[in-house]
PDB file of C-alpha atoms in Angstrom:
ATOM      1  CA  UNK A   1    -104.708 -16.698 -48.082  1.00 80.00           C
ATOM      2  CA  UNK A   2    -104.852 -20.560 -46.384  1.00 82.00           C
ATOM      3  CA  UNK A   3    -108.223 -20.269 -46.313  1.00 85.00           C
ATOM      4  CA  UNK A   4    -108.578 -20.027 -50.046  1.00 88.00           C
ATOM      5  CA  UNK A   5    -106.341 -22.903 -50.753  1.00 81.00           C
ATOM      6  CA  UNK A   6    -108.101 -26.584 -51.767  1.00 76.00           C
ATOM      7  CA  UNK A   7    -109.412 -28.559 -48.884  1.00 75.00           C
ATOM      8  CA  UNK A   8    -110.845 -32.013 -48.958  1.00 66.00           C
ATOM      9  CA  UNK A   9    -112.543 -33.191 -52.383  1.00 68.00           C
ATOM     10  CA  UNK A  10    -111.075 -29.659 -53.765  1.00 71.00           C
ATOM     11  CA  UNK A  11    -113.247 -27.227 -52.736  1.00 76.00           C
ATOM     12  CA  UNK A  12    -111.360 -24.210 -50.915  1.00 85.00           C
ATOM     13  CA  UNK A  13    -111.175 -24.508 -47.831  1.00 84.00           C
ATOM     14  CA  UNK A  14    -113.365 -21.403 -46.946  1.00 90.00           C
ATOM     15  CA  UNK A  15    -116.209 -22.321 -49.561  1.00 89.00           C
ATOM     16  CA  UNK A  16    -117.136 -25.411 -47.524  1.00 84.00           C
ATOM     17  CA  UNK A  17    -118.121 -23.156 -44.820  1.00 86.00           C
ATOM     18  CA  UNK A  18    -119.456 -20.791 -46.016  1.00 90.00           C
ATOM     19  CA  UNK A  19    -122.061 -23.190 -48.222  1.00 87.00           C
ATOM     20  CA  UNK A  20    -122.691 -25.566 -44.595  1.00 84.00           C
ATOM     21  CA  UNK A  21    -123.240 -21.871 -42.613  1.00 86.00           C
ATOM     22  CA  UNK A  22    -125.341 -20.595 -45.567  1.00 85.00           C
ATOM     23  CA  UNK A  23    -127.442 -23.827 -46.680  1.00 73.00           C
ATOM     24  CA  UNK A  24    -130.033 -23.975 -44.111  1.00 68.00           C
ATOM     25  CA  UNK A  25    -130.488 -20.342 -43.281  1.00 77.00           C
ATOM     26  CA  UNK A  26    -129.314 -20.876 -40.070  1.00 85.00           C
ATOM     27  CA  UNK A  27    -127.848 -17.427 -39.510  1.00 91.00           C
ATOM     28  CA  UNK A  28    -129.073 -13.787 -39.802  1.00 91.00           C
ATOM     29  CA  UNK A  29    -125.561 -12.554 -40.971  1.00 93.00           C
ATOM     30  CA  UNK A  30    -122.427 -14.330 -41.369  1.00 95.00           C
ATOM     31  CA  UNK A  31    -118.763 -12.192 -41.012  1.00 96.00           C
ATOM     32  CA  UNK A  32    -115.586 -12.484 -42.289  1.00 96.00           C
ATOM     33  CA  UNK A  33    -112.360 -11.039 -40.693  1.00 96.00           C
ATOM     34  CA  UNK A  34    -109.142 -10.493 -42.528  1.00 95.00           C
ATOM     35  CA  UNK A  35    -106.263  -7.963 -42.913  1.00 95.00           C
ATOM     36  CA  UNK A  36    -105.407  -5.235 -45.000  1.00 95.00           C
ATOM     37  CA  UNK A  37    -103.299  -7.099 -46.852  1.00 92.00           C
ATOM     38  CA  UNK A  38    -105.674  -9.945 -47.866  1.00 94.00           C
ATOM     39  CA  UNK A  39    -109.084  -8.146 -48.210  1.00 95.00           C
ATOM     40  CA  UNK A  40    -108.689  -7.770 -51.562  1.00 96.00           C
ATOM     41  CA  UNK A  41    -108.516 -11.428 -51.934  1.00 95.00           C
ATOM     42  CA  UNK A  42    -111.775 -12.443 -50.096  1.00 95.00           C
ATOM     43  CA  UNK A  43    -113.181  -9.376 -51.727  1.00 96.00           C
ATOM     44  CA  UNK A  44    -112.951 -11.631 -55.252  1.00 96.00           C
ATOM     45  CA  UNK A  45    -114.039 -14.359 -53.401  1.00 95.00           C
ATOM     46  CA  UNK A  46    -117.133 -12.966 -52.381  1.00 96.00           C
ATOM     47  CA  UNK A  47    -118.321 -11.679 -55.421  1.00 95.00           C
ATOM     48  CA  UNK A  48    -117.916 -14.990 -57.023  1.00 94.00           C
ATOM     49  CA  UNK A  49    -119.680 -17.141 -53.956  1.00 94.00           C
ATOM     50  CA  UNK A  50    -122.660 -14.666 -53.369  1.00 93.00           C
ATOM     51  CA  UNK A  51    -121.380 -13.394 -50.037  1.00 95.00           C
ATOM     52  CA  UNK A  52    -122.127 -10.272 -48.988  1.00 94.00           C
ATOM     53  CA  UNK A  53    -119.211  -8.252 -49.617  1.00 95.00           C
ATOM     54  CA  UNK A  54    -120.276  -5.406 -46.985  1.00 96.00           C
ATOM     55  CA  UNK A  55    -120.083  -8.772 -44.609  1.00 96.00           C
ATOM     56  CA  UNK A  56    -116.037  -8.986 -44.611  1.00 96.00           C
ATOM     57  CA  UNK A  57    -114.242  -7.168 -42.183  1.00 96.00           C
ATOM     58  CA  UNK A  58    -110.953  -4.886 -42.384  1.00 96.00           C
ATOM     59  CA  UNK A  59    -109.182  -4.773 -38.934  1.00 96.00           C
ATOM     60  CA  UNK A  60    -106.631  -2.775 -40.743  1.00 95.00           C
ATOM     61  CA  UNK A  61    -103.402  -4.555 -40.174  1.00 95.00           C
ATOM     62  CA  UNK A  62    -100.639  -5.376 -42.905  1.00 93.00           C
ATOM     63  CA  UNK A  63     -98.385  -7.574 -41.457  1.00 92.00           C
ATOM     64  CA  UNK A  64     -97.994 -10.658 -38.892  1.00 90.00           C
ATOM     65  CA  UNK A  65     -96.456  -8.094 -35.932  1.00 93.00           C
ATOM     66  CA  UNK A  66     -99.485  -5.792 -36.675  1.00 94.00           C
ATOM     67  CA  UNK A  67    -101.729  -8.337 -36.158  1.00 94.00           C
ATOM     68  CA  UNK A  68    -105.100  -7.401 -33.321  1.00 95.00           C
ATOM     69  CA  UNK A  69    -105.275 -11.368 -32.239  1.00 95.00           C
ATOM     70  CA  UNK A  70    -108.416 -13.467 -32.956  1.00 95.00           C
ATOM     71  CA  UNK A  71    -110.608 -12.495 -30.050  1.00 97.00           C
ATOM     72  CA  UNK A  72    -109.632  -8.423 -30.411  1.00 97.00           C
ATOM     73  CA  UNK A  73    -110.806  -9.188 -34.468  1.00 97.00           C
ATOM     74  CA  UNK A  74    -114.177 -11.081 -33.099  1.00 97.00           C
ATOM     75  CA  UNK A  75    -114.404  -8.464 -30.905  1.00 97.00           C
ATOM     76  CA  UNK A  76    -114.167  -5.882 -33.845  1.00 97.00           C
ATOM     77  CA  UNK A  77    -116.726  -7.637 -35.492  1.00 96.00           C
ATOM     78  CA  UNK A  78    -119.515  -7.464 -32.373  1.00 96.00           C
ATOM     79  CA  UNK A  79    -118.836  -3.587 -31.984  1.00 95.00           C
ATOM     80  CA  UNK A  80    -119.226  -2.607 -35.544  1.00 94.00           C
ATOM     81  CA  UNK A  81    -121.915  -4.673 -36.746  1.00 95.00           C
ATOM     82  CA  UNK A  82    -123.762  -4.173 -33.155  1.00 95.00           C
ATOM     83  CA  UNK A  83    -124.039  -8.122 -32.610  1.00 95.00           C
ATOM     84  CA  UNK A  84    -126.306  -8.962 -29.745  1.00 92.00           C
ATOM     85  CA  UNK A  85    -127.689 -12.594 -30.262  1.00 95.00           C
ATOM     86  CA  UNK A  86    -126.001 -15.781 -29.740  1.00 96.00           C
ATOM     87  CA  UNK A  87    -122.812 -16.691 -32.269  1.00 96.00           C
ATOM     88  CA  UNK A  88    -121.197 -19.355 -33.842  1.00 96.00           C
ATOM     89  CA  UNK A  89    -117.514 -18.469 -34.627  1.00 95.00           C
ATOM     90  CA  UNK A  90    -115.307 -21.385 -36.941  1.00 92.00           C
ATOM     91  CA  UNK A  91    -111.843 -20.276 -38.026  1.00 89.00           C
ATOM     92  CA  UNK A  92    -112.308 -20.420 -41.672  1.00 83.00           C
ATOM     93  CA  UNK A  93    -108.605 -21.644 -42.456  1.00 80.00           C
ATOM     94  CA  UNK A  94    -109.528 -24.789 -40.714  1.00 79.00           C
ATOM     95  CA  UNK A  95    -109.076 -28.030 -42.836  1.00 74.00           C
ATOM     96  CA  UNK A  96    -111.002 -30.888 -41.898  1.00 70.00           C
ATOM     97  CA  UNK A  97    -111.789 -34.510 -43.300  1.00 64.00           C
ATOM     98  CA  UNK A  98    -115.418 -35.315 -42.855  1.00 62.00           C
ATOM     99  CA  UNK A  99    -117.079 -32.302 -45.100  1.00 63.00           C
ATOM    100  CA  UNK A 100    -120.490 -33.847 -45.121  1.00 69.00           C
ATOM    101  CA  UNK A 101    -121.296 -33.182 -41.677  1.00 71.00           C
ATOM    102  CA  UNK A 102    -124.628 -31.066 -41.009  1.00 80.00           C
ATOM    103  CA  UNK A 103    -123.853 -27.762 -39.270  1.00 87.00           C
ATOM    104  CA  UNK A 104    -127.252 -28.036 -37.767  1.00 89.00           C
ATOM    105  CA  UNK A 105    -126.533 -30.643 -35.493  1.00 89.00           C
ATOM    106  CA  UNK A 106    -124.022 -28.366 -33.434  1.00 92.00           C
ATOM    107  CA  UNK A 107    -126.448 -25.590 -33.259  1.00 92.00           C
ATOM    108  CA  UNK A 108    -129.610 -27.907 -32.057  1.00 93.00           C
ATOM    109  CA  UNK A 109    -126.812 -29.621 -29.384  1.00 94.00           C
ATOM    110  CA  UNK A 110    -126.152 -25.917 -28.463  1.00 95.00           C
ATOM    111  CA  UNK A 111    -129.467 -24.458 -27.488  1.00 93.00           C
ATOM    112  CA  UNK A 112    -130.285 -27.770 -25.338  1.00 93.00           C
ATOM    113  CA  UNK A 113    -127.237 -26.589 -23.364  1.00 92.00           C
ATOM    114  CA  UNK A 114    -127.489 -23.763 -20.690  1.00 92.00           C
ATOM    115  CA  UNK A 115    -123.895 -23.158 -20.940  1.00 96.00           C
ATOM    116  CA  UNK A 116    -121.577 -22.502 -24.228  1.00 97.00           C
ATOM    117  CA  UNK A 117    -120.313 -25.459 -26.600  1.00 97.00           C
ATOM    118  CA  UNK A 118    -116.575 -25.918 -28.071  1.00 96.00           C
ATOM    119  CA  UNK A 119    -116.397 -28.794 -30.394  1.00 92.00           C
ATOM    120  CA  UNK A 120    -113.357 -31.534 -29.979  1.00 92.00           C
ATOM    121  CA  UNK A 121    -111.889 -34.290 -31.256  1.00 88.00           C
ATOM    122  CA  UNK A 122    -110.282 -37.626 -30.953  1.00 87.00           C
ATOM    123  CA  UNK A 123    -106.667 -37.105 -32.015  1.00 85.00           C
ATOM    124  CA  UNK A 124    -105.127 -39.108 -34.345  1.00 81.00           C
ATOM    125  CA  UNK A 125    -102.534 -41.412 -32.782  1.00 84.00           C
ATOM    126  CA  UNK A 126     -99.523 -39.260 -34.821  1.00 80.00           C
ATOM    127  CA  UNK A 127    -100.547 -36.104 -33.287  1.00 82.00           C
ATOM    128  CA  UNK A 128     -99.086 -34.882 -30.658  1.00 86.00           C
ATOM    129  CA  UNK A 129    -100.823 -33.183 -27.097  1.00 89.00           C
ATOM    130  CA  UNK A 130     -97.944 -30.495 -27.850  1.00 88.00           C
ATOM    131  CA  UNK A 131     -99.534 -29.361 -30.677  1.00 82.00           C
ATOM    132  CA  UNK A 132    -103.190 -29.101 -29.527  1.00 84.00           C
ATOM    133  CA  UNK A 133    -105.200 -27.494 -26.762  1.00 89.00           C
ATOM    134  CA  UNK A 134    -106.521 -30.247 -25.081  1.00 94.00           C
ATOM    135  CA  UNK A 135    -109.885 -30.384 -22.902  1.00 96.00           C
ATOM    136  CA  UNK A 136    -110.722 -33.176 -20.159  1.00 96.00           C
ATOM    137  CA  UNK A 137    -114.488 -33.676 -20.220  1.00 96.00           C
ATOM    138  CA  UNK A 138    -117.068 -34.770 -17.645  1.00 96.00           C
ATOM    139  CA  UNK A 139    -118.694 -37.884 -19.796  1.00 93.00           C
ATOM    140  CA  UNK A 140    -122.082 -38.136 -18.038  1.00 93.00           C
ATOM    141  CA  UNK A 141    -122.515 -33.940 -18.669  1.00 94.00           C
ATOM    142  CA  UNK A 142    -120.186 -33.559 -21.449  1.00 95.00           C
ATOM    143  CA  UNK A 143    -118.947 -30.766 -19.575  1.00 97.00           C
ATOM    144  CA  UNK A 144    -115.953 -29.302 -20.285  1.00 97.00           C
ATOM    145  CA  UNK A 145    -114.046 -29.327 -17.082  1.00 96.00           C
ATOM    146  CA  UNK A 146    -110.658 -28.518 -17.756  1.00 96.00           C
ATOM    147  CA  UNK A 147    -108.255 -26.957 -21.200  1.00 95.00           C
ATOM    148  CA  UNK A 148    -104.894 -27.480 -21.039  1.00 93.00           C
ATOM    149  CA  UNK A 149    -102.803 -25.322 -23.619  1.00 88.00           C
ATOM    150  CA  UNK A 150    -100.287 -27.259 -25.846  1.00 88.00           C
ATOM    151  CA  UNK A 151     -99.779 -29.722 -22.498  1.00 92.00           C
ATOM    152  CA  UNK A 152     -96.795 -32.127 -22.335  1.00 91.00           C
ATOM    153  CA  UNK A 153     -98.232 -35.631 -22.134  1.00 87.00           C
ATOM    154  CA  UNK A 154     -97.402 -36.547 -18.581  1.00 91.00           C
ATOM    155  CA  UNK A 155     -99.983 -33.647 -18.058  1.00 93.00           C
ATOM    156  CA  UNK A 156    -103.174 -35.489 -19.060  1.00 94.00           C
ATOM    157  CA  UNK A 157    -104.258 -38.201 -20.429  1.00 93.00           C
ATOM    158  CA  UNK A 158    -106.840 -36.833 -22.615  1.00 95.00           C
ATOM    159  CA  UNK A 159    -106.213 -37.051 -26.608  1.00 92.00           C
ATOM    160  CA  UNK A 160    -109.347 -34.543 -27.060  1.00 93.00           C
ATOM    161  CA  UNK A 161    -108.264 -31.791 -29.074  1.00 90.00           C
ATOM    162  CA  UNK A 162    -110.053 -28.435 -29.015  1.00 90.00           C
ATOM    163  CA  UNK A 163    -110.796 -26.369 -32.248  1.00 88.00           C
ATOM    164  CA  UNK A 164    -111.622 -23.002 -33.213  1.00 90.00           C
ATOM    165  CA  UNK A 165    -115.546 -23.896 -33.919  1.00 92.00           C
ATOM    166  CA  UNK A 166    -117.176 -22.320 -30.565  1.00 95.00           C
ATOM    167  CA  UNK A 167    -121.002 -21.277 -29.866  1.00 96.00           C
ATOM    168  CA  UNK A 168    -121.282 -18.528 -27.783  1.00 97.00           C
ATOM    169  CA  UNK A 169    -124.621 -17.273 -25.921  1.00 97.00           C
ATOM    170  CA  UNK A 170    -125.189 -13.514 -26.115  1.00 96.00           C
ATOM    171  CA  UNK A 171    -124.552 -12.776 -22.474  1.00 96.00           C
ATOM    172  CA  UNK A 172    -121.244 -14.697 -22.215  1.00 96.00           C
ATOM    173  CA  UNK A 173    -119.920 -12.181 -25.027  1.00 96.00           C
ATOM    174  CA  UNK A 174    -120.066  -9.366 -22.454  1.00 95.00           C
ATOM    175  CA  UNK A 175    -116.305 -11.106 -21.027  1.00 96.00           C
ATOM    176  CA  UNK A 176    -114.783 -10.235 -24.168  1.00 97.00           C
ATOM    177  CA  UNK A 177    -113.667  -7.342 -23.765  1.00 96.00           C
ATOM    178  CA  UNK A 178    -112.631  -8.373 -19.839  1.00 95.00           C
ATOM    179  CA  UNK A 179    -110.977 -11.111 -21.465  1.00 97.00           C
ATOM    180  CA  UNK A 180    -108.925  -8.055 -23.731  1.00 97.00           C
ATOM    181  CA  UNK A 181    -108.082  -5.611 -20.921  1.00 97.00           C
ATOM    182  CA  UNK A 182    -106.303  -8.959 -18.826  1.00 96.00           C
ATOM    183  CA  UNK A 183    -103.938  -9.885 -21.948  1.00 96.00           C
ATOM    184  CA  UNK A 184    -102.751  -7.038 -23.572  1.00 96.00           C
ATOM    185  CA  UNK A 185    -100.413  -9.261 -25.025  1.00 96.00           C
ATOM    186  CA  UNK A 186    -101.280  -9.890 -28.868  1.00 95.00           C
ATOM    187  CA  UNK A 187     -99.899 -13.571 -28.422  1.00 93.00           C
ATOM    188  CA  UNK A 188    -102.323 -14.776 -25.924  1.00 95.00           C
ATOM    189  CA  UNK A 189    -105.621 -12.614 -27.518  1.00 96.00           C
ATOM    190  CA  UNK A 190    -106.239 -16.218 -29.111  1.00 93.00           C
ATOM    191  CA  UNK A 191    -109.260 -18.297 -28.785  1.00 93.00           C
ATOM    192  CA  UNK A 192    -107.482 -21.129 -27.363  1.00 92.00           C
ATOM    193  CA  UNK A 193    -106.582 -18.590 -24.616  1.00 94.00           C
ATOM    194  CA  UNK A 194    -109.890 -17.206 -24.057  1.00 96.00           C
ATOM    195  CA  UNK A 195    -111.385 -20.737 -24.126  1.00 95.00           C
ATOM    196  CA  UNK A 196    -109.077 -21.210 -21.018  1.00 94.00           C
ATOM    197  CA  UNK A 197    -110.001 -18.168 -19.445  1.00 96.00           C
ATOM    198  CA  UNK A 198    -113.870 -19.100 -19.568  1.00 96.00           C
ATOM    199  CA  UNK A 199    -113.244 -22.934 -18.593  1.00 96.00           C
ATOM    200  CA  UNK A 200    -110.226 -22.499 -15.884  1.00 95.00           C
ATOM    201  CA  UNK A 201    -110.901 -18.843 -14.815  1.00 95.00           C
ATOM    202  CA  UNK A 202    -114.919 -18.202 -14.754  1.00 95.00           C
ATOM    203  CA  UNK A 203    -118.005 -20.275 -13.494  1.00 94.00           C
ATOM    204  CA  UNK A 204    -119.367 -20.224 -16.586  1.00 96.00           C
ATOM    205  CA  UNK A 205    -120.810 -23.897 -18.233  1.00 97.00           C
ATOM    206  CA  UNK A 206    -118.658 -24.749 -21.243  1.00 97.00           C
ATOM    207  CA  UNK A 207    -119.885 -27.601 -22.819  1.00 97.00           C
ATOM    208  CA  UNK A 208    -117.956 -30.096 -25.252  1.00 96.00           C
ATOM    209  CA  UNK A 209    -119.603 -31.722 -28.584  1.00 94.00           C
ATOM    210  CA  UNK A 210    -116.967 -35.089 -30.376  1.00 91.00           C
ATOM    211  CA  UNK A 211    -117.736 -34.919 -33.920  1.00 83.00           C
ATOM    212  CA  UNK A 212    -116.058 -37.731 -35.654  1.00 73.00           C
ATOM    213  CA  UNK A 213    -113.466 -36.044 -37.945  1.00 68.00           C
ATOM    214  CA  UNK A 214    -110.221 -34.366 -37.770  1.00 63.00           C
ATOM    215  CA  UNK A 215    -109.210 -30.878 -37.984  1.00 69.00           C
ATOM    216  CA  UNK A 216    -106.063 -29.169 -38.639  1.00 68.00           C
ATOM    217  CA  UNK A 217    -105.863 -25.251 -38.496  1.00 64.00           C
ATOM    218  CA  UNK A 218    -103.163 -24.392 -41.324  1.00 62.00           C
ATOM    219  CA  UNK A 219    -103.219 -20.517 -40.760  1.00 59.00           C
ATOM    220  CA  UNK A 220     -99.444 -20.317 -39.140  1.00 59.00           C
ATOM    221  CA  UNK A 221     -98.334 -23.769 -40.581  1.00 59.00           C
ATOM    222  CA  UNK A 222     -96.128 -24.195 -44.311  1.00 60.00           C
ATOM    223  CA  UNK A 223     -96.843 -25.599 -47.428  1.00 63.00           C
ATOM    224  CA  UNK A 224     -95.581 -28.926 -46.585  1.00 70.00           C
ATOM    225  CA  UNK A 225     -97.627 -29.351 -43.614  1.00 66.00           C
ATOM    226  CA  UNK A 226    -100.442 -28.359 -45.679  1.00 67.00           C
ATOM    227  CA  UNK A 227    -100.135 -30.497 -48.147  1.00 66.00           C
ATOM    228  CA  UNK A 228     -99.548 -33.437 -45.963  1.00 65.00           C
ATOM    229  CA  UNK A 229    -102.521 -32.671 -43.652  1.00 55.00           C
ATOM    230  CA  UNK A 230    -104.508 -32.721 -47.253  1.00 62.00           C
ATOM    231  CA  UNK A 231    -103.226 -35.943 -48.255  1.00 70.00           C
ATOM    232  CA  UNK A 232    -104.099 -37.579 -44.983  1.00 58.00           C
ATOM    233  CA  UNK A 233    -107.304 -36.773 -44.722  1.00 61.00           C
ATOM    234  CA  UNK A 234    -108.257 -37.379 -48.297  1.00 62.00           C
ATOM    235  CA  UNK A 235    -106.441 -40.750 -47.634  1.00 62.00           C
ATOM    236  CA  UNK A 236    -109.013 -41.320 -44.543  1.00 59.00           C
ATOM    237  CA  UNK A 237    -111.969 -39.553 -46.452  1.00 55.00           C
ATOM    238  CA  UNK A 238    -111.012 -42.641 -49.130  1.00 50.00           C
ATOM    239  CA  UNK A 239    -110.785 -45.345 -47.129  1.00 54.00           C
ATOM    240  CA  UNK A 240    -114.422 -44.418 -45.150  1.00 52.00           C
ATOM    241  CA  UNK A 241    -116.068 -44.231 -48.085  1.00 52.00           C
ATOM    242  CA  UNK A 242    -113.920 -47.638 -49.523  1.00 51.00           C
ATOM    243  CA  UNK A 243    -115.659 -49.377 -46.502  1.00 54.00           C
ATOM    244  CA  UNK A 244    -118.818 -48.162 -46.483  1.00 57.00           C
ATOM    245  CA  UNK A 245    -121.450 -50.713 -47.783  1.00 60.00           C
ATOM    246  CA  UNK A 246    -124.188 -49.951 -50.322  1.00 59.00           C
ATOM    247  CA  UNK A 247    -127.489 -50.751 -49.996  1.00 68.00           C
ATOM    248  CA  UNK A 248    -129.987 -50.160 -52.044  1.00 68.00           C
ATOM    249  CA  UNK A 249    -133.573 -51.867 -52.733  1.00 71.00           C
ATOM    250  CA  UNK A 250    -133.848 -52.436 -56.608  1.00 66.00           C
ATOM    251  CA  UNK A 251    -138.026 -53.149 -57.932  1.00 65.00           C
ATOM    252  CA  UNK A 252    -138.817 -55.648 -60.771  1.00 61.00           C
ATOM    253  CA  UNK A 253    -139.792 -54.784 -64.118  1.00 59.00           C
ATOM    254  CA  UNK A 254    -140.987 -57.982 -64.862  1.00 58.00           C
ATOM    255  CA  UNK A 255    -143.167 -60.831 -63.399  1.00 58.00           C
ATOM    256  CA  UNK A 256    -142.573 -64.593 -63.429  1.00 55.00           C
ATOM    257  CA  UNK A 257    -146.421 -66.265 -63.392  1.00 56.00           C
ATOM    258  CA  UNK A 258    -146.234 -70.238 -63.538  1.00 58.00           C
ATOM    259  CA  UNK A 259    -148.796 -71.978 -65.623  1.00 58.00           C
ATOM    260  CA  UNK A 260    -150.954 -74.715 -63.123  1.00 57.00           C
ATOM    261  CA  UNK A 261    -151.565 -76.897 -66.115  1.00 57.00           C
ATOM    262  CA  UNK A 262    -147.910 -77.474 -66.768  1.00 58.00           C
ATOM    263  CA  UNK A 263    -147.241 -80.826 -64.487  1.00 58.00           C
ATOM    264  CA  UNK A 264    -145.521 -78.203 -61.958  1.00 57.00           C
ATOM    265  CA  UNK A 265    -148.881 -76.383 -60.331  1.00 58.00           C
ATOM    266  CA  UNK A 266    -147.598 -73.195 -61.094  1.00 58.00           C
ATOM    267  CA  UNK A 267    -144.561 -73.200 -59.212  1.00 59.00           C
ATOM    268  CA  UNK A 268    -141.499 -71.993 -60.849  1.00 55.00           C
ATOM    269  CA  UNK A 269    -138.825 -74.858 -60.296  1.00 54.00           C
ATOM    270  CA  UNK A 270    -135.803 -72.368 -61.723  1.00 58.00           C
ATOM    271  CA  UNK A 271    -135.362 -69.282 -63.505  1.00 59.00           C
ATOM    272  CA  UNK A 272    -132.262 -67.093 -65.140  1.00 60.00           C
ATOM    273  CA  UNK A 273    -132.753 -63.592 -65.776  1.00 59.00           C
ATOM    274  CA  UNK A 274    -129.564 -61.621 -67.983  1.00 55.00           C
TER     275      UNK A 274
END
């Protein structure tokens, strides 16, 4: 599985979130969906990373054209474990560069927000607006006010790109399965699409959070694009860190005392310390 494969600094890819979800006890539960065909995988995982096995979530398919979709697998998820709070949802084969951001953060922005909150970013000046789901934002509200699918770039002049990293309030999950019934289609039960449904199609307040670090969602991309998403973030991870100046307040172990019957009143005139 992608998800399983090395991220940033080499820690798979899925173990970085699970260890910034789990860290500060955020969360009453934490889920996992997969497939048939790679429970067995996460399975080991689990047992090896302390998550609760009982936690990961069959939705039965075996191949790519038996897929359910994203949002029918989330909504799987909030019927069998009888989810009725507020929820975060991330797309665990999402690579990203900055891994020492604090989850936190998004959830205290979230709950000062009477609306829900999809995290963006500032695309990189290689990417493409073909590529992304981009959002147009209000900047004085941060309001979301428009998502534009994969848009040409004579279609906006926005370069903020929309990932799967949402927070959802409890009563905005009851669309769901509205959201289902109006795209049968397994192509567009995606979370881009349903972020477009709420932000183009409902009154409901989606809000939009910048964090400052790229993300690249390798689940239907190959090796090579893998590998050179890795290398380019590590590369920017690198050079952040190459510029970042160290400061640090160091405390004497000795002490320099003049003598005031030296000629010099005590003052030290020069001193060399190896």
């Amino acid at each position: 599985p992608k998800a399983l494969l090395p991220g940033v600094g080499g820690r798979k890819i899925l173990t970085f979130w699970w260890d910034a979800l789990n860290t500060r006890q955020l969360f009453s539960a934490v889920y996992l969906v997969t497939n048939a065909d790679k429970y067995k995988h996460f399975e080991r995982w689990a047992t090896a990373h302390d998550f609760p096995v009982e936690n990961i979530i069959n939705d039965g398919s075996t191949t790519f054209e038996t897929r359910l979709g994203s949002v029918a697998d989330f909504e799987l998820v909030l019927r069998n474990k009888h989810v009725n709070d507020d929820v975060m949802v991330v797309a665990g084969d999402m690579l990203f560069q900055d891994q020492k951001f604090d989850i936190s953060q998004v959830s205290d922005y979230f709950k000062l927000k009477d609306g829900e909150l999809a995290i963006y970013y500032e695309m990189e000046p290689s990417e493409r607006t073909e590529s992304r789901g981009i959002v147009e934002v209000e900047p004085s509200t941060n309001r979301i006010t428009r998502f534009l699918e994969k848009p040409a770039a004579d279609q906006t002049s926005s370069r903020l790109a929309s990932v799967v990293f949402y927070c959802l309030r409890r009563k905005t999950l009851e669309t769901i399965p509205q959201f289902l019934a109006q795209h049968p289609d397994v192509n567009s039960r995606v979370f881009g699409q349903y972020l477009s449904y709420l932000v183009n199609d409902t009154d409901i307040p989606v809000y939009g959070m910048k964090l400052p670090t790229g993300f690249q969602l390798i689940g239907q991309i190959g090796l090579c694009d893998y590998e050179r998403w890795l290398s380019f973030f590590s590369s920017k991870q690198y050079e952040q860190a190459a510029r970042k100046a160290i400061t640090a307040r160091a405390y004497a172990r000795i002490g320099l005392i003049g003598n005031p019957s030296d000629g010099f009143y005590g003052k030290t005139i020069a001193m060399t310390i190896a």
